[in-house]
Amino acid sequence: MEVIICDTDAEVGRVAAAAVAQSARAKQARGGDPVLGLATGSSPLSIYAELARMVGAGELDLSRARGFALDEYVGLPPGHEQSYAEVIRRTVTEPLGMDPALVAVPDGAASDLTEAAQRYEAAIVAAGGIDVQILGIGGNGHIGFNEPGSSLASRTRIKTLAPRTRADNTRFFASADEVPVHCLTQGLGTIMDARRAVLVAQGEQKAAAIAAMVEGPVAAYCPASVLQFHNAAIVVIDPAAASRLELADYYREVYADKPAWQRF
Ligand code: GLP
């Protein structure tokens, strides 16, 4: 796990976007089309802003890239502005110049959710797997909507949101009662299959989860800790999110001492 501590959110976005763009361009150089795993939430917005800048400047072309969202609420009517299908359309597909036909979100309105989850897994496999998975982290250590207790080998499936997650996400809804109780989410096993994982976090409210993920034991209690087993996971965080890391100074030193070609 590579931990990169950046001074500002804009720098978090710049570094993480550079890692994503590097994976995308490497795939294109091999004659393929990149497959991106897409997170919602506030954390990756600075990544998407920087990727949109690159696309606008002609430095990156994602018009043939495929996208797979991490998760979706169950029970919101299609077109609901807080459904992740809509959030992904507004914050990713359109600004990054992606083709909507190539961007998939789990179908939280399906009558058979188990079948919808299996179909989603099959679609990822059919696309050749995810090249680079963008991730945020919940205050309780979730990635996607894999709440504490999730199997470290889980695949896309229905989950019940933890009370803290529902409380955290109340800000997007008119009242706490309107926050859905269930969701479909890529599993931890699905996320681990991505060739590269880029996780971003900002702010003191993420500091405990980041410390547990990076320096705690690998345990379903902190689902993100499974990334310790990933061979290409990059964690890009601001100083507040890094504030409970015991080895923060060491991670800063490691990154500062890297040769320029290994940096982002
Ligand atoms: C959300 C999403 C996650 C996200 C996390 C943190 O509910 N399902 O994919 O990473 O919780 O959200 P935020 O980045 O807004 O703090």
Short mmCIF file of C-alpha atoms and ligand atoms in Angstrom, two decimals:
data_model
loop_
_atom_site.label_atom_id
_atom_site.label_comp_id
_atom_site.label_asym_id
_atom_site.label_seq_id
_atom_site.Cartn_x
_atom_site.Cartn_y
_atom_site.Cartn_z
CA MET A 1 0.00 0.00 0.00
CA GLU A 2 1.45 3.35 -1.02
CA VAL A 3 0.39 6.27 1.19
CA ILE A 4 0.76 9.77 -0.29
CA ILE A 5 0.03 12.72 1.99
CA CYS A 6 -0.81 15.91 0.08
CA ASP A 7 -1.10 19.45 1.43
CA THR A 8 -4.51 20.31 -0.05
CA ASP A 9 -7.62 18.66 -1.49
CA ALA A 10 -6.72 20.04 -4.91
CA GLU A 11 -3.35 18.28 -4.65
CA VAL A 12 -5.10 15.05 -3.52
CA GLY A 13 -7.21 15.31 -6.68
CA ARG A 14 -4.23 16.07 -8.89
CA VAL A 15 -2.13 13.14 -7.62
CA ALA A 16 -4.99 10.63 -7.62
CA ALA A 17 -6.14 11.75 -11.09
CA ALA A 18 -2.58 11.35 -12.37
CA ALA A 19 -2.58 7.75 -11.12
CA VAL A 20 -5.95 7.08 -12.79
CA ALA A 21 -4.83 8.72 -16.05
CA GLN A 22 -1.60 6.70 -16.01
CA SER A 23 -3.59 3.44 -15.86
CA ALA A 24 -5.96 4.63 -18.59
CA ARG A 25 -3.17 5.70 -20.93
CA ALA A 26 -1.23 2.48 -20.34
CA LYS A 27 -4.29 0.48 -21.42
CA GLN A 28 -4.73 2.68 -24.49
CA ALA A 29 -1.06 2.27 -25.38
CA ARG A 30 -1.66 -1.49 -25.45
CA GLY A 31 -4.55 -0.91 -27.87
CA GLY A 32 -7.33 -1.38 -25.32
CA ASP A 33 -10.04 0.79 -23.85
CA PRO A 34 -9.71 1.64 -20.15
CA VAL A 35 -12.19 0.24 -17.65
CA LEU A 36 -12.72 2.59 -14.70
CA GLY A 37 -14.33 1.76 -11.36
CA LEU A 38 -16.25 4.85 -10.23
CA ALA A 39 -16.98 6.01 -6.68
CA THR A 40 -19.62 8.52 -5.67
CA GLY A 41 -19.44 10.74 -2.58
CA SER A 42 -17.63 14.00 -1.93
CA SER A 43 -14.11 12.57 -1.67
CA PRO A 44 -13.43 11.83 -5.36
CA LEU A 45 -14.87 15.11 -6.68
CA SER A 46 -11.41 16.69 -6.90
CA ILE A 47 -10.25 13.66 -8.95
CA TYR A 48 -13.12 14.08 -11.37
CA ALA A 49 -12.46 17.83 -11.62
CA GLU A 50 -8.83 17.18 -12.55
CA LEU A 51 -9.72 14.39 -15.01
CA ALA A 52 -12.27 16.73 -16.61
CA ARG A 53 -9.54 19.37 -16.93
CA MET A 54 -7.25 16.84 -18.64
CA VAL A 55 -10.02 15.80 -21.03
CA GLY A 56 -10.83 19.45 -21.80
CA ALA A 57 -7.15 20.19 -22.45
CA GLY A 58 -6.86 17.23 -24.81
CA GLU A 59 -4.44 15.42 -22.49
CA LEU A 60 -6.76 12.44 -21.95
CA ASP A 61 -9.51 10.80 -23.99
CA LEU A 62 -12.11 8.78 -22.12
CA SER A 63 -14.73 8.73 -24.90
CA ARG A 64 -14.30 4.95 -25.34
CA ALA A 65 -13.57 4.14 -21.70
CA ARG A 66 -15.97 1.88 -19.83
CA GLY A 67 -17.16 2.77 -16.32
CA PHE A 68 -18.61 0.69 -13.50
CA ALA A 69 -20.04 2.45 -10.46
CA LEU A 70 -19.26 0.91 -7.09
CA ASP A 71 -22.76 0.90 -5.70
CA GLU A 72 -26.36 2.09 -5.86
CA TYR A 73 -29.21 2.62 -3.42
CA VAL A 74 -32.12 0.20 -3.51
CA GLY A 75 -35.62 1.60 -3.77
CA LEU A 76 -35.08 5.09 -5.21
CA PRO A 77 -37.23 5.71 -8.27
CA PRO A 78 -35.25 5.80 -11.55
CA GLY A 79 -34.11 9.36 -12.21
CA HIS A 80 -34.06 10.33 -8.48
CA GLU A 81 -31.40 13.02 -8.23
CA GLN A 82 -29.62 11.21 -5.36
CA SER A 83 -29.58 7.84 -7.10
CA TYR A 84 -25.98 7.00 -7.91
CA ALA A 85 -26.98 6.53 -11.56
CA GLU A 86 -27.81 10.25 -11.60
CA VAL A 87 -24.83 11.27 -9.46
CA ILE A 88 -22.45 9.37 -11.75
CA ARG A 89 -24.07 10.94 -14.83
CA ARG A 90 -23.71 14.47 -13.40
CA THR A 91 -20.29 14.23 -11.78
CA VAL A 92 -18.47 11.70 -13.99
CA THR A 93 -19.98 10.67 -17.33
CA GLU A 94 -20.76 14.16 -18.61
CA PRO A 95 -17.75 16.14 -17.31
CA LEU A 96 -15.29 13.41 -18.36
CA GLY A 97 -16.74 13.08 -21.85
CA MET A 98 -17.57 9.40 -21.35
CA ASP A 99 -20.16 7.59 -23.46
CA PRO A 100 -23.29 7.00 -21.28
CA ALA A 101 -23.82 3.66 -23.06
CA LEU A 102 -20.47 2.48 -21.67
CA VAL A 103 -21.08 3.51 -18.04
CA ALA A 104 -22.93 1.01 -15.82
CA VAL A 105 -24.46 1.37 -12.36
CA PRO A 106 -25.95 -1.55 -10.39
CA ASP A 107 -29.71 -1.71 -10.94
CA GLY A 108 -31.17 -0.82 -7.54
CA ALA A 109 -34.67 -0.75 -9.01
CA ALA A 110 -34.54 -4.33 -10.31
CA SER A 111 -37.33 -6.67 -9.22
CA ASP A 112 -34.74 -9.42 -8.71
CA LEU A 113 -31.80 -7.78 -6.93
CA THR A 114 -29.77 -10.98 -6.62
CA GLU A 115 -29.98 -11.47 -10.37
CA ALA A 116 -29.10 -7.80 -10.95
CA ALA A 117 -26.00 -8.22 -8.77
CA GLN A 118 -24.89 -11.34 -10.65
CA ARG A 119 -25.49 -9.57 -13.97
CA TYR A 120 -23.26 -6.71 -12.78
CA GLU A 121 -20.43 -9.06 -11.87
CA ALA A 122 -20.76 -10.73 -15.29
CA ALA A 123 -20.64 -7.36 -17.06
CA ILE A 124 -17.39 -6.45 -15.28
CA VAL A 125 -15.88 -9.79 -16.32
CA ALA A 126 -17.12 -9.33 -19.91
CA ALA A 127 -15.41 -5.92 -20.02
CA GLY A 128 -12.12 -7.61 -19.10
CA GLY A 129 -12.09 -6.49 -15.47
CA ILE A 130 -11.54 -3.06 -13.93
CA ASP A 131 -8.19 -1.42 -14.69
CA VAL A 132 -8.35 1.25 -12.02
CA GLN A 133 -10.86 1.50 -9.19
CA ILE A 134 -11.46 4.93 -7.66
CA LEU A 135 -12.47 4.72 -3.99
CA GLY A 136 -13.51 6.91 -1.08
CA ILE A 137 -13.84 5.57 2.45
CA GLY A 138 -16.70 5.81 4.91
CA GLY A 139 -16.12 7.09 8.43
CA ASN A 140 -16.68 3.49 9.60
CA GLY A 141 -14.11 2.09 7.15
CA HIS A 142 -16.49 1.01 4.41
CA ILE A 143 -15.53 1.03 0.74
CA GLY A 144 -18.35 1.00 -1.76
CA PHE A 145 -21.15 0.17 0.64
CA ASN A 146 -19.29 -2.78 2.18
CA GLU A 147 -20.14 -2.09 5.79
CA PRO A 148 -18.23 -3.49 8.80
CA GLY A 149 -18.66 -7.27 8.91
CA SER A 150 -18.61 -7.64 5.11
CA SER A 151 -16.91 -10.78 3.87
CA LEU A 152 -13.45 -9.92 2.62
CA ALA A 153 -14.22 -12.19 -0.36
CA SER A 154 -17.69 -10.75 -1.10
CA ARG A 155 -19.02 -10.09 -4.60
CA THR A 156 -21.69 -7.62 -5.78
CA ARG A 157 -24.75 -8.13 -3.59
CA ILE A 158 -27.48 -6.48 -1.55
CA LYS A 159 -26.37 -4.91 1.76
CA THR A 160 -28.05 -3.08 4.63
CA LEU A 161 -26.57 0.35 5.31
CA ALA A 162 -25.02 0.90 8.73
CA PRO A 163 -26.68 3.53 10.96
CA ARG A 164 -23.59 5.76 10.70
CA THR A 165 -23.63 5.58 6.89
CA ARG A 166 -27.30 6.52 6.80
CA ALA A 167 -26.61 9.39 9.20
CA ASP A 168 -23.62 10.57 7.12
CA ASN A 169 -25.68 10.48 3.92
CA THR A 170 -28.70 12.26 5.39
CA ARG A 171 -27.16 15.50 4.14
CA PHE A 172 -28.14 14.50 0.59
CA PHE A 173 -31.81 13.93 1.44
CA ALA A 174 -34.64 16.07 2.83
CA SER A 175 -34.80 13.98 6.02
CA ALA A 176 -33.14 10.96 7.66
CA ASP A 177 -36.21 8.83 6.89
CA GLU A 178 -35.67 9.31 3.16
CA VAL A 179 -32.20 7.72 3.17
CA PRO A 180 -32.57 4.22 1.71
CA VAL A 181 -31.91 1.26 4.02
CA HIS A 182 -30.53 -1.12 1.39
CA CYS A 183 -28.09 -0.93 -1.48
CA LEU A 184 -26.32 -2.97 -4.11
CA THR A 185 -22.54 -2.77 -3.89
CA GLN A 186 -19.54 -4.29 -5.56
CA GLY A 187 -18.07 -6.69 -3.02
CA LEU A 188 -14.67 -6.50 -1.42
CA GLY A 189 -13.60 -9.40 -3.64
CA THR A 190 -14.84 -7.47 -6.69
CA ILE A 191 -12.88 -4.39 -5.63
CA MET A 192 -9.77 -6.48 -4.96
CA ASP A 193 -9.88 -7.80 -8.54
CA ALA A 194 -9.24 -4.28 -9.92
CA ARG A 195 -5.71 -4.01 -11.29
CA ARG A 196 -5.08 -0.77 -9.41
CA ALA A 197 -7.00 0.84 -6.55
CA VAL A 198 -6.79 4.57 -5.84
CA LEU A 199 -8.42 5.60 -2.54
CA VAL A 200 -8.78 9.23 -1.50
CA ALA A 201 -9.81 10.76 1.82
CA GLN A 202 -9.89 14.27 3.21
CA GLY A 203 -10.66 15.67 6.64
CA GLU A 204 -10.35 14.76 10.30
CA GLN A 205 -13.62 12.76 10.21
CA LYS A 206 -11.80 10.16 8.08
CA ALA A 207 -8.63 9.98 10.22
CA ALA A 208 -9.67 7.01 12.38
CA ALA A 209 -10.84 4.97 9.37
CA ILE A 210 -7.61 5.73 7.49
CA ALA A 211 -5.48 4.69 10.49
CA ALA A 212 -7.45 1.44 10.86
CA MET A 213 -7.20 0.73 7.14
CA VAL A 214 -3.50 1.42 6.76
CA GLU A 215 -2.03 0.47 10.12
CA GLY A 216 -4.65 -1.73 11.78
CA PRO A 217 -5.16 -5.45 11.36
CA VAL A 218 -6.84 -6.75 8.21
CA ALA A 219 -10.34 -7.36 9.49
CA ALA A 220 -13.93 -7.25 8.30
CA TYR A 221 -14.50 -4.73 11.11
CA CYS A 222 -12.65 -2.21 8.90
CA PRO A 223 -13.57 -3.41 5.39
CA ALA A 224 -11.08 -1.07 3.66
CA SER A 225 -8.23 -2.86 5.45
CA VAL A 226 -8.55 -5.66 2.87
CA LEU A 227 -6.60 -3.32 0.56
CA GLN A 228 -3.48 -4.27 2.54
CA PHE A 229 -3.64 -7.44 0.43
CA HIS A 230 -3.87 -5.51 -2.86
CA ASN A 231 -0.61 -5.35 -4.78
CA ALA A 232 -1.29 -1.95 -6.34
CA ALA A 233 -3.27 0.17 -3.88
CA ILE A 234 -2.53 3.88 -3.63
CA VAL A 235 -3.94 5.93 -0.76
CA VAL A 236 -3.96 9.71 -1.36
CA ILE A 237 -4.98 11.79 1.66
CA ASP A 238 -4.75 15.28 3.12
CA PRO A 239 -2.97 16.06 6.43
CA ALA A 240 -6.20 15.94 8.46
CA ALA A 241 -7.08 12.45 7.19
CA ALA A 242 -3.45 11.43 7.89
CA SER A 243 -3.46 12.87 11.40
CA ARG A 244 -3.84 9.52 13.21
CA LEU A 245 -1.25 7.61 11.21
CA GLU A 246 1.69 6.61 13.41
CA LEU A 247 4.04 6.39 10.45
CA ALA A 248 2.93 9.59 8.68
CA ASP A 249 6.45 11.06 8.70
CA TYR A 250 7.83 7.89 7.16
CA TYR A 251 5.21 7.90 4.35
CA ARG A 252 6.09 11.55 3.60
CA GLU A 253 9.78 10.68 3.50
CA VAL A 254 9.24 7.69 1.20
CA TYR A 255 7.28 9.76 -1.31
CA ALA A 256 9.66 12.74 -1.19
CA ASP A 257 12.64 10.45 -1.84
CA LYS A 258 11.13 8.76 -4.89
CA PRO A 259 12.72 9.36 -8.26
CA ALA A 260 10.63 11.75 -10.36
CA TRP A 261 9.44 9.00 -12.70
CA GLN A 262 7.84 7.13 -9.77
CA ARG A 263 5.90 10.17 -8.57
CA PHE A 264 2.58 11.52 -9.76
C1 GLP B 1 -20.67 6.71 0.43
C2 GLP B 1 -20.35 5.78 -0.77
C3 GLP B 1 -18.90 5.41 -0.80
C4 GLP B 1 -18.10 6.63 -0.36
C5 GLP B 1 -18.32 6.90 1.10
C6 GLP B 1 -17.72 8.19 1.60
O1 GLP B 1 -21.86 6.50 1.03
N1 GLP B 1 -21.14 4.63 -0.94
O2 GLP B 1 -18.54 4.95 -2.09
O3 GLP B 1 -16.73 6.41 -0.57
O4 GLP B 1 -19.69 6.75 1.44
O5 GLP B 1 -18.43 9.29 1.12
P1 GLP B 1 -17.81 10.75 1.09
O6 GLP B 1 -16.71 10.72 0.07
O7 GLP B 1 -18.94 11.65 0.67
O8 GLP B 1 -17.29 11.04 2.44
#
